[in-house]
Short mmCIF file of C-alpha atoms and ligand atoms in Angstrom, two decimals:
data_model
loop_
_atom_site.label_atom_id
_atom_site.label_comp_id
_atom_site.label_asym_id
_atom_site.label_seq_id
_atom_site.Cartn_x
_atom_site.Cartn_y
_atom_site.Cartn_z
CA MET C 217 37.64 -38.17 -55.92
CA LYS C 218 35.41 -41.26 -55.79
CA LYS C 219 31.78 -40.89 -56.87
CA LYS C 220 28.86 -43.03 -57.92
CA ILE C 221 26.87 -41.83 -60.94
CA ILE C 222 23.60 -43.34 -62.15
CA ILE C 223 23.13 -43.28 -65.91
CA LEU C 224 19.48 -43.05 -66.86
CA PRO C 225 19.35 -43.05 -70.68
CA GLY C 226 15.53 -43.28 -70.94
CA ASP C 227 13.92 -43.31 -74.38
CA GLY C 228 14.64 -42.36 -77.99
CA ILE C 229 17.73 -40.25 -78.56
CA GLY C 230 18.15 -40.11 -74.77
CA LYS C 231 20.14 -43.34 -75.10
CA GLU C 232 22.31 -42.03 -77.94
CA VAL C 233 23.29 -38.73 -76.33
CA THR C 234 23.76 -40.11 -72.82
CA ALA C 235 26.26 -42.65 -74.15
CA GLU C 236 28.42 -39.71 -75.26
CA GLY C 237 27.97 -37.88 -71.96
CA LYS C 238 29.12 -41.00 -70.14
CA ARG C 239 32.22 -41.28 -72.32
CA VAL C 240 33.11 -37.70 -71.40
CA LEU C 241 32.76 -38.53 -67.70
CA GLU C 242 35.05 -41.54 -68.17
CA LYS C 243 37.62 -39.40 -69.94
CA ILE C 244 37.52 -36.74 -67.23
CA ALA C 245 38.01 -39.46 -64.59
CA GLU C 246 41.04 -40.73 -66.49
CA ILE C 247 42.62 -37.30 -67.06
CA PHE C 248 42.06 -35.93 -63.57
CA ASP C 249 42.52 -39.21 -61.74
CA HIS C 250 39.03 -39.61 -60.29
CA THR C 251 37.09 -42.81 -59.77
CA PHE C 252 33.60 -42.59 -61.20
CA GLU C 253 31.54 -45.70 -60.68
CA PHE C 254 28.58 -46.05 -63.08
CA GLU C 255 25.34 -47.92 -62.80
CA GLU C 256 22.46 -47.89 -65.32
CA ALA C 257 18.75 -47.84 -64.53
CA VAL C 258 15.53 -47.70 -66.54
CA ILE C 259 12.86 -45.00 -66.75
CA GLY C 260 10.12 -43.97 -69.19
CA HIS C 261 8.68 -46.05 -72.01
CA ASP C 262 11.31 -48.78 -71.71
CA ALA C 263 10.61 -49.09 -68.01
CA ILE C 264 6.86 -49.33 -68.62
CA GLU C 265 7.43 -52.12 -71.14
CA SER C 266 9.66 -54.12 -68.79
CA THR C 267 8.10 -53.41 -65.38
CA GLY C 268 4.74 -51.68 -65.92
CA GLN C 269 6.03 -48.61 -64.04
CA SER C 270 7.45 -45.43 -65.60
CA LEU C 271 9.77 -45.01 -62.62
CA PRO C 272 10.32 -48.49 -61.16
CA ASP C 273 10.92 -48.75 -57.39
CA GLU C 274 14.28 -50.33 -58.09
CA THR C 275 15.36 -47.27 -60.14
CA LEU C 276 14.18 -44.88 -57.45
CA SER C 277 16.13 -46.65 -54.73
CA LYS C 278 19.28 -46.56 -56.89
CA LEU C 279 18.76 -42.82 -57.41
CA ARG C 280 18.49 -42.26 -53.68
CA ASN C 281 21.86 -43.87 -53.18
CA CYS C 282 24.16 -42.13 -55.62
CA ASP C 283 26.15 -38.92 -55.92
CA ALA C 284 24.70 -37.64 -59.23
CA ILE C 285 22.37 -38.67 -62.05
CA LEU C 286 22.94 -38.26 -65.79
CA PHE C 287 19.60 -38.52 -67.54
CA GLY C 288 18.67 -38.59 -71.25
CA ALA C 289 14.99 -38.13 -72.13
CA VAL C 290 11.63 -39.88 -71.84
CA GLY C 291 8.70 -40.15 -74.21
CA HIS C 292 7.22 -42.19 -77.03
CA PRO C 293 4.87 -41.20 -79.88
CA LYS C 294 2.53 -44.03 -78.93
CA TYR C 295 1.49 -42.04 -75.83
CA ASP C 296 1.39 -38.64 -77.53
CA ASN C 297 -1.17 -39.89 -79.97
CA ASP C 298 -3.28 -41.69 -77.38
CA PRO C 299 -4.25 -39.34 -74.54
CA THR C 300 -6.34 -42.09 -72.89
CA LEU C 301 -3.32 -44.15 -71.78
CA LYS C 302 -3.04 -44.00 -68.01
CA VAL C 303 0.63 -44.92 -67.49
CA ARG C 304 2.86 -42.49 -69.38
CA PRO C 305 6.66 -42.14 -69.71
CA GLU C 306 6.67 -38.46 -68.61
CA GLN C 307 5.12 -39.46 -65.27
CA GLY C 308 8.41 -41.19 -64.45
CA LEU C 309 10.34 -37.98 -64.94
CA LEU C 310 7.88 -35.90 -62.91
CA LYS C 311 7.83 -38.48 -60.11
CA MET C 312 11.63 -38.55 -60.06
CA ARG C 313 11.78 -34.74 -59.74
CA LYS C 314 9.21 -34.75 -56.96
CA GLU C 315 10.55 -37.76 -55.01
CA LEU C 316 14.10 -36.43 -55.06
CA GLY C 317 12.97 -32.89 -54.15
CA LEU C 318 14.59 -31.36 -57.25
CA TYR C 319 12.82 -28.04 -57.03
CA ALA C 320 15.33 -25.84 -58.88
CA ASN C 321 15.97 -26.37 -62.57
CA LEU C 322 18.93 -24.38 -63.88
CA ARG C 323 18.98 -23.88 -67.63
CA PRO C 324 21.94 -21.82 -68.82
CA ILE C 325 21.55 -20.27 -72.27
CA ARG C 326 25.16 -20.44 -73.32
CA LEU C 327 25.85 -19.01 -76.74
CA PHE C 328 29.04 -20.21 -78.40
CA ASP C 329 30.37 -17.60 -80.83
CA GLU C 330 30.89 -20.31 -83.43
CA LEU C 331 27.12 -20.87 -83.56
CA LEU C 332 26.10 -17.23 -83.96
CA GLU C 333 25.16 -17.83 -87.57
CA SER C 334 23.33 -21.11 -86.91
CA SER C 335 20.46 -19.50 -85.05
CA SER C 336 17.33 -18.32 -86.79
CA ILE C 337 17.82 -15.04 -84.90
CA LYS C 338 20.15 -12.37 -86.29
CA ALA C 339 23.74 -12.53 -84.99
CA GLU C 340 23.79 -8.86 -83.99
CA ILE C 341 20.80 -9.41 -81.69
CA LEU C 342 22.37 -12.50 -80.12
CA ARG C 343 26.02 -11.58 -79.67
CA GLY C 344 26.87 -11.42 -75.96
CA ALA C 345 23.60 -12.96 -74.72
CA ASP C 346 24.09 -15.00 -71.55
CA ILE C 347 21.02 -16.02 -69.59
CA LEU C 348 20.55 -18.36 -66.65
CA PHE C 349 17.02 -19.64 -66.09
CA PHE C 350 15.80 -20.79 -62.71
CA ARG C 351 12.69 -22.78 -63.47
CA GLU C 352 10.73 -23.99 -60.44
CA LEU C 353 10.35 -27.73 -60.95
CA THR C 354 8.13 -29.41 -58.36
CA GLY C 355 5.05 -27.18 -58.17
CA ASP C 356 2.57 -25.36 -60.43
CA VAL C 357 0.03 -27.00 -62.77
CA TYR C 358 2.43 -29.91 -63.11
CA PHE C 359 1.68 -31.08 -59.58
CA GLY C 360 -1.59 -29.32 -58.66
CA GLU C 361 -4.83 -31.27 -58.39
CA LYS C 362 -5.98 -32.55 -61.74
CA GLY C 363 -8.92 -34.54 -62.96
CA ARG C 364 -12.09 -34.84 -64.94
CA LYS C 365 -15.73 -34.21 -64.07
CA ASP C 366 -19.12 -34.13 -65.79
CA ASP C 367 -18.60 -37.64 -67.17
CA GLY C 368 -15.19 -36.70 -68.45
CA ARG C 369 -16.38 -33.68 -70.41
CA THR C 370 -14.62 -31.17 -68.15
CA ALA C 371 -10.95 -31.34 -67.15
CA TYR C 372 -8.83 -29.26 -64.80
CA ASP C 373 -5.21 -28.83 -63.67
CA VAL C 374 -4.82 -26.53 -60.69
CA MET C 375 -2.05 -23.95 -60.83
CA ILE C 376 -0.89 -23.83 -57.23
CA TYR C 377 2.13 -22.38 -55.44
CA HIS C 378 2.98 -22.36 -51.75
CA ARG C 379 5.03 -19.52 -50.35
CA TYR C 380 7.92 -21.77 -49.28
CA GLU C 381 8.23 -23.14 -52.81
CA ILE C 382 8.64 -19.65 -54.22
CA GLU C 383 11.01 -18.55 -51.45
CA ARG C 384 13.53 -21.36 -51.88
CA ILE C 385 13.86 -21.01 -55.68
CA ALA C 386 13.96 -17.21 -55.40
CA HIS C 387 16.90 -17.46 -52.99
CA LYS C 388 18.76 -19.69 -55.45
CA ALA C 389 18.13 -17.23 -58.31
CA PHE C 390 19.25 -14.20 -56.29
CA GLN C 391 22.36 -16.02 -55.05
CA ALA C 392 23.30 -16.88 -58.62
CA ALA C 393 22.69 -13.29 -59.75
CA CYS C 394 25.22 -12.14 -57.13
CA THR C 395 27.91 -14.05 -59.04
CA ARG C 396 26.76 -12.67 -62.41
CA LYS C 397 25.38 -9.33 -63.64
CA ARG C 398 23.23 -8.82 -60.53
CA LYS C 399 19.88 -8.75 -62.25
CA VAL C 400 16.88 -11.02 -61.70
CA THR C 401 13.87 -10.95 -64.02
CA SER C 402 10.93 -12.66 -62.38
CA VAL C 403 8.38 -13.90 -64.88
CA ASP C 404 4.72 -14.45 -63.98
CA LYS C 405 1.18 -13.60 -65.07
CA ALA C 406 0.25 -11.47 -62.05
CA ASN C 407 -2.25 -9.41 -64.05
CA VAL C 408 -4.47 -12.50 -64.23
CA LEU C 409 -3.41 -15.28 -61.86
CA GLU C 410 -3.62 -15.30 -58.07
CA SER C 411 -0.74 -17.81 -57.83
CA SER C 412 1.34 -15.29 -59.81
CA ARG C 413 0.40 -12.50 -57.40
CA LEU C 414 1.70 -14.63 -54.53
CA TRP C 415 4.79 -15.33 -56.65
CA ARG C 416 5.43 -11.62 -57.22
CA GLU C 417 4.76 -10.64 -53.60
CA THR C 418 7.14 -13.34 -52.32
CA VAL C 419 9.90 -12.53 -54.80
CA GLN C 420 9.67 -8.84 -53.86
CA GLU C 421 10.11 -9.72 -50.20
CA ILE C 422 13.06 -12.05 -50.81
CA SER C 423 14.71 -9.40 -52.97
CA LYS C 424 15.09 -7.15 -49.89
CA GLN C 425 17.79 -9.53 -48.70
CA TYR C 426 19.76 -8.93 -51.91
CA ALA C 427 19.98 -5.15 -52.02
CA ASP C 428 22.62 -5.03 -54.74
CA VAL C 429 20.63 -7.20 -57.16
CA THR C 430 18.19 -5.40 -59.47
CA LEU C 431 14.79 -7.05 -59.63
CA GLU C 432 12.42 -6.61 -62.55
CA HIS C 433 9.08 -8.26 -63.15
CA LEU C 434 7.71 -9.26 -66.52
CA PHE C 435 4.46 -10.88 -67.54
CA VAL C 436 5.13 -14.13 -69.33
CA ASP C 437 3.71 -12.98 -72.67
CA SER C 438 5.92 -9.91 -72.66
CA ALA C 439 8.95 -11.99 -71.53
CA ALA C 440 8.42 -14.34 -74.48
CA MET C 441 8.58 -11.36 -76.83
CA LYS C 442 11.58 -9.67 -75.17
CA LEU C 443 13.64 -12.85 -75.16
CA ILE C 444 13.77 -12.73 -78.94
CA GLN C 445 13.71 -8.95 -79.27
CA ASN C 446 16.62 -8.26 -76.93
CA PRO C 447 18.11 -11.37 -75.29
CA ARG C 448 21.07 -9.37 -73.99
CA SER C 449 18.82 -7.47 -71.58
CA PHE C 450 18.50 -10.58 -69.38
CA ASP C 451 20.80 -12.04 -66.74
CA VAL C 452 18.94 -14.43 -64.39
CA ILE C 453 15.33 -15.33 -65.19
CA LEU C 454 13.27 -16.73 -62.33
CA THR C 455 9.97 -18.36 -63.19
CA GLY C 456 7.45 -21.09 -62.43
CA ASN C 457 7.32 -24.61 -63.80
CA LEU C 458 5.03 -24.19 -66.81
CA PHE C 459 6.26 -20.77 -67.92
CA GLY C 460 9.85 -21.99 -67.50
CA ASP C 461 9.18 -25.06 -69.63
CA ILE C 462 7.86 -22.95 -72.48
CA LEU C 463 10.34 -20.06 -72.26
CA THR C 464 13.41 -22.30 -72.16
CA ASP C 465 12.45 -24.08 -75.39
CA GLU C 466 12.06 -20.65 -76.93
CA ALA C 467 15.37 -19.47 -75.45
CA SER C 468 17.18 -22.52 -76.84
CA GLN C 469 17.03 -20.75 -80.19
CA ILE C 470 19.34 -18.12 -78.75
CA ALA C 471 21.92 -20.88 -78.31
CA GLY C 472 21.32 -22.10 -81.87
CA SER C 473 19.49 -25.35 -81.16
CA MET C 474 17.66 -27.37 -78.51
CA GLY C 475 20.53 -29.79 -78.96
CA MET C 476 22.85 -27.36 -77.19
CA LEU C 477 20.93 -26.77 -73.96
CA ALA C 478 21.93 -28.52 -70.77
CA SER C 479 20.17 -28.42 -67.45
CA ALA C 480 20.72 -29.16 -63.80
CA SER C 481 17.92 -30.03 -61.40
CA VAL C 482 18.89 -29.57 -57.80
CA GLY C 483 17.27 -29.45 -54.42
CA ASP C 484 18.35 -30.69 -51.07
CA THR C 485 19.92 -34.01 -52.02
CA VAL C 486 21.28 -35.54 -55.22
CA GLY C 487 21.52 -33.55 -58.49
CA LEU C 488 20.00 -34.61 -61.83
CA TYR C 489 21.57 -33.49 -65.10
CA GLU C 490 19.86 -33.66 -68.48
CA PRO C 491 19.53 -32.02 -71.87
CA ILE C 492 16.36 -29.91 -72.16
CA HIS C 493 15.37 -31.67 -75.38
CA GLY C 494 13.04 -34.64 -75.53
CA SER C 495 13.30 -38.20 -76.84
CA ALA C 496 12.89 -37.08 -80.51
CA HIS C 497 11.64 -40.33 -81.98
CA ASP C 498 11.61 -38.78 -85.45
CA ILE C 499 15.42 -38.93 -85.49
CA THR C 500 15.99 -41.88 -83.13
CA GLY C 501 18.30 -44.57 -84.51
CA LYS C 502 19.65 -42.33 -87.26
CA GLY C 503 22.74 -41.38 -85.25
CA ILE C 504 22.28 -37.69 -86.00
CA ALA C 505 21.28 -36.40 -82.54
CA ASN C 506 23.45 -33.66 -81.08
CA PRO C 507 25.21 -34.99 -77.95
CA LEU C 508 26.49 -31.58 -76.86
CA ALA C 509 23.52 -30.87 -74.56
CA SER C 510 24.30 -34.09 -72.69
CA ILE C 511 28.02 -33.31 -72.67
CA LEU C 512 27.34 -29.80 -71.35
CA SER C 513 25.06 -31.39 -68.72
CA VAL C 514 28.12 -33.38 -67.65
CA ALA C 515 29.95 -30.06 -67.15
CA LEU C 516 27.12 -28.88 -64.89
CA LEU C 517 27.26 -32.18 -62.99
CA LEU C 518 31.00 -31.89 -62.37
CA ASP C 519 30.67 -28.30 -61.24
CA ILE C 520 27.47 -28.32 -59.17
CA SER C 521 27.37 -31.82 -57.65
CA PHE C 522 31.09 -32.53 -57.30
CA GLY C 523 32.54 -28.99 -57.05
CA LEU C 524 35.04 -29.87 -59.82
CA LYS C 525 35.23 -26.46 -61.46
CA GLU C 526 38.42 -27.07 -63.43
CA GLU C 527 37.08 -30.33 -64.84
CA ALA C 528 33.77 -28.63 -65.76
CA ASP C 529 35.57 -25.77 -67.49
CA THR C 530 37.68 -28.28 -69.38
CA VAL C 531 34.55 -29.96 -70.77
CA ILE C 532 33.13 -26.60 -71.88
CA LYS C 533 36.45 -25.67 -73.44
CA ALA C 534 36.56 -28.99 -75.32
CA VAL C 535 33.07 -28.34 -76.71
CA GLU C 536 34.16 -24.86 -77.77
CA GLN C 537 37.28 -26.21 -79.48
CA THR C 538 35.23 -28.86 -81.26
CA LEU C 539 32.93 -26.18 -82.63
CA LYS C 540 35.93 -24.00 -83.55
CA ALA C 541 37.37 -26.92 -85.50
CA GLY C 542 34.17 -26.84 -87.58
CA PHE C 543 32.44 -30.02 -86.41
CA ARG C 544 28.63 -29.83 -86.46
CA THR C 545 25.70 -32.16 -86.06
CA VAL C 546 22.92 -31.34 -88.55
CA ASP C 547 20.85 -29.30 -86.10
CA ILE C 548 23.62 -26.71 -85.70
CA ALA C 549 24.91 -26.75 -89.25
CA ASN C 550 24.93 -23.44 -91.05
CA PRO C 551 23.98 -23.97 -94.71
CA LYS C 552 26.02 -20.90 -95.71
CA THR C 553 29.32 -22.28 -94.40
CA VAL C 554 31.36 -24.68 -96.48
CA LYS C 555 34.11 -25.14 -93.89
CA GLU C 556 31.87 -27.07 -91.53
CA LYS C 557 32.13 -30.82 -91.18
CA ILE C 558 28.80 -32.50 -90.56
CA VAL C 559 29.26 -35.42 -88.17
CA ASN C 560 27.07 -37.98 -86.45
CA THR C 561 26.43 -38.34 -82.72
CA GLN C 562 29.35 -40.65 -81.98
CA THR C 563 31.85 -38.72 -84.07
CA MET C 564 30.87 -35.53 -82.28
CA GLY C 565 31.54 -37.39 -79.01
CA ASN C 566 34.92 -38.55 -80.36
CA CYS C 567 35.82 -34.96 -81.29
CA VAL C 568 35.10 -33.75 -77.77
CA LEU C 569 37.15 -36.62 -76.27
CA LYS C 570 40.04 -35.75 -78.55
CA GLN C 571 39.88 -32.10 -77.51
CA LEU C 572 39.79 -33.14 -73.86
CA SER C 573 43.02 -35.08 -74.31
CA MET C 574 44.63 -32.20 -76.19
CA ILE C 575 43.67 -29.55 -73.64
CA ASN C 576 45.09 -31.64 -70.85
CA GLU C 577 48.32 -32.85 -72.34
CA PRO C 578 50.44 -30.33 -70.46
CA ILE C 579 48.75 -31.11 -67.12
CA SER C 580 49.17 -34.88 -67.35
CA GLN C 581 52.84 -34.72 -68.32
C1 IPM Z 311 11.32 -30.59 -69.93
C2 IPM Z 311 10.30 -31.48 -70.60
C3 IPM Z 311 9.40 -32.11 -69.54
C4 IPM Z 311 8.67 -31.01 -68.81
C5 IPM Z 311 8.42 -33.17 -70.09
C6 IPM Z 311 9.12 -34.26 -70.84
C7 IPM Z 311 7.54 -33.75 -69.00
O1 IPM Z 311 9.58 -30.77 -71.55
O2 IPM Z 311 12.08 -31.09 -69.08
O3 IPM Z 311 11.37 -29.40 -70.26
O4 IPM Z 311 7.61 -30.55 -69.26
O5 IPM Z 311 9.15 -30.59 -67.75
MG1 MG Z 312 10.26 -28.82 -71.90
#
């Protein structure tokens, strides 16, 4: 298979983890005899510094002409601490999602048994948890009208959803549930918000087309509690942009660390794959970032954008074997275990590459 992939490292640890994700793609190409052509482009803080734009036109046109995108992270503390700055790295990410029509953000909460003890949640609560989030990605307060009035002393961000936006993500969530445990939990705040009442009404209607999928509704505050109380009770969670952003950071603790969570953003055209974590400038340059979220994003890329299921499963297996062998970056290290080997970003990447070669020895002979 011949494919063109744009690598968009972005800022902070985005660069460090994406480098490892790219190496995994190269290895997969070598083992399975594919031709992956790579091209890099800039986004975020780096892009602002070099072009004045957080998503330069040149980057956008490259993204429109490729088969998949592997993205790192955007952000810089300079902007976090100065809310008055008008051009911000995150705008590049939001514009990219909107321009490419990436309305469905899939965030699988995959719990590797080896990391059961690394989570701050008790192992007996976590064991067997397997959740797939469908976070709506191009609507909500993120893209509603926003502004200031009264000489800047009043600010607003409109939470807005159109029916078609809810319908298309609901269909994706129900379709996925059909291949899993056949349960969709729709999360909203319908006891307060009109946009949530439209959300609930629409999801109820769509659910009629999926008679063998159980639909439950939860208010977002209750969902936040139940995620930690009983994560096993969930299968597919369908929610809006803002609630999905918050709940998936929370849910990352079920998988042990933010450094383990991959995501896929899809819509009608090209797919974008990225870890859910941010640019983490506090650890940038130290070489300690966990590359597994980027590597697991590569697995999603291979599966969803290229339909290469075997290759995707091989990547997941290699990650599992690496963890079994005891290799850990600091974020997933369990202080109680002496058998673990704490490694840096690149070494973790090397371990996965080694496992990939080992898993595939019989096939390539
Ligand atoms: C995420 C991030 C982004 C979001 C930020 C960086 C704009 O937190 O992908 O979850 O809020 O969507
Ligand atoms: Mg987030």
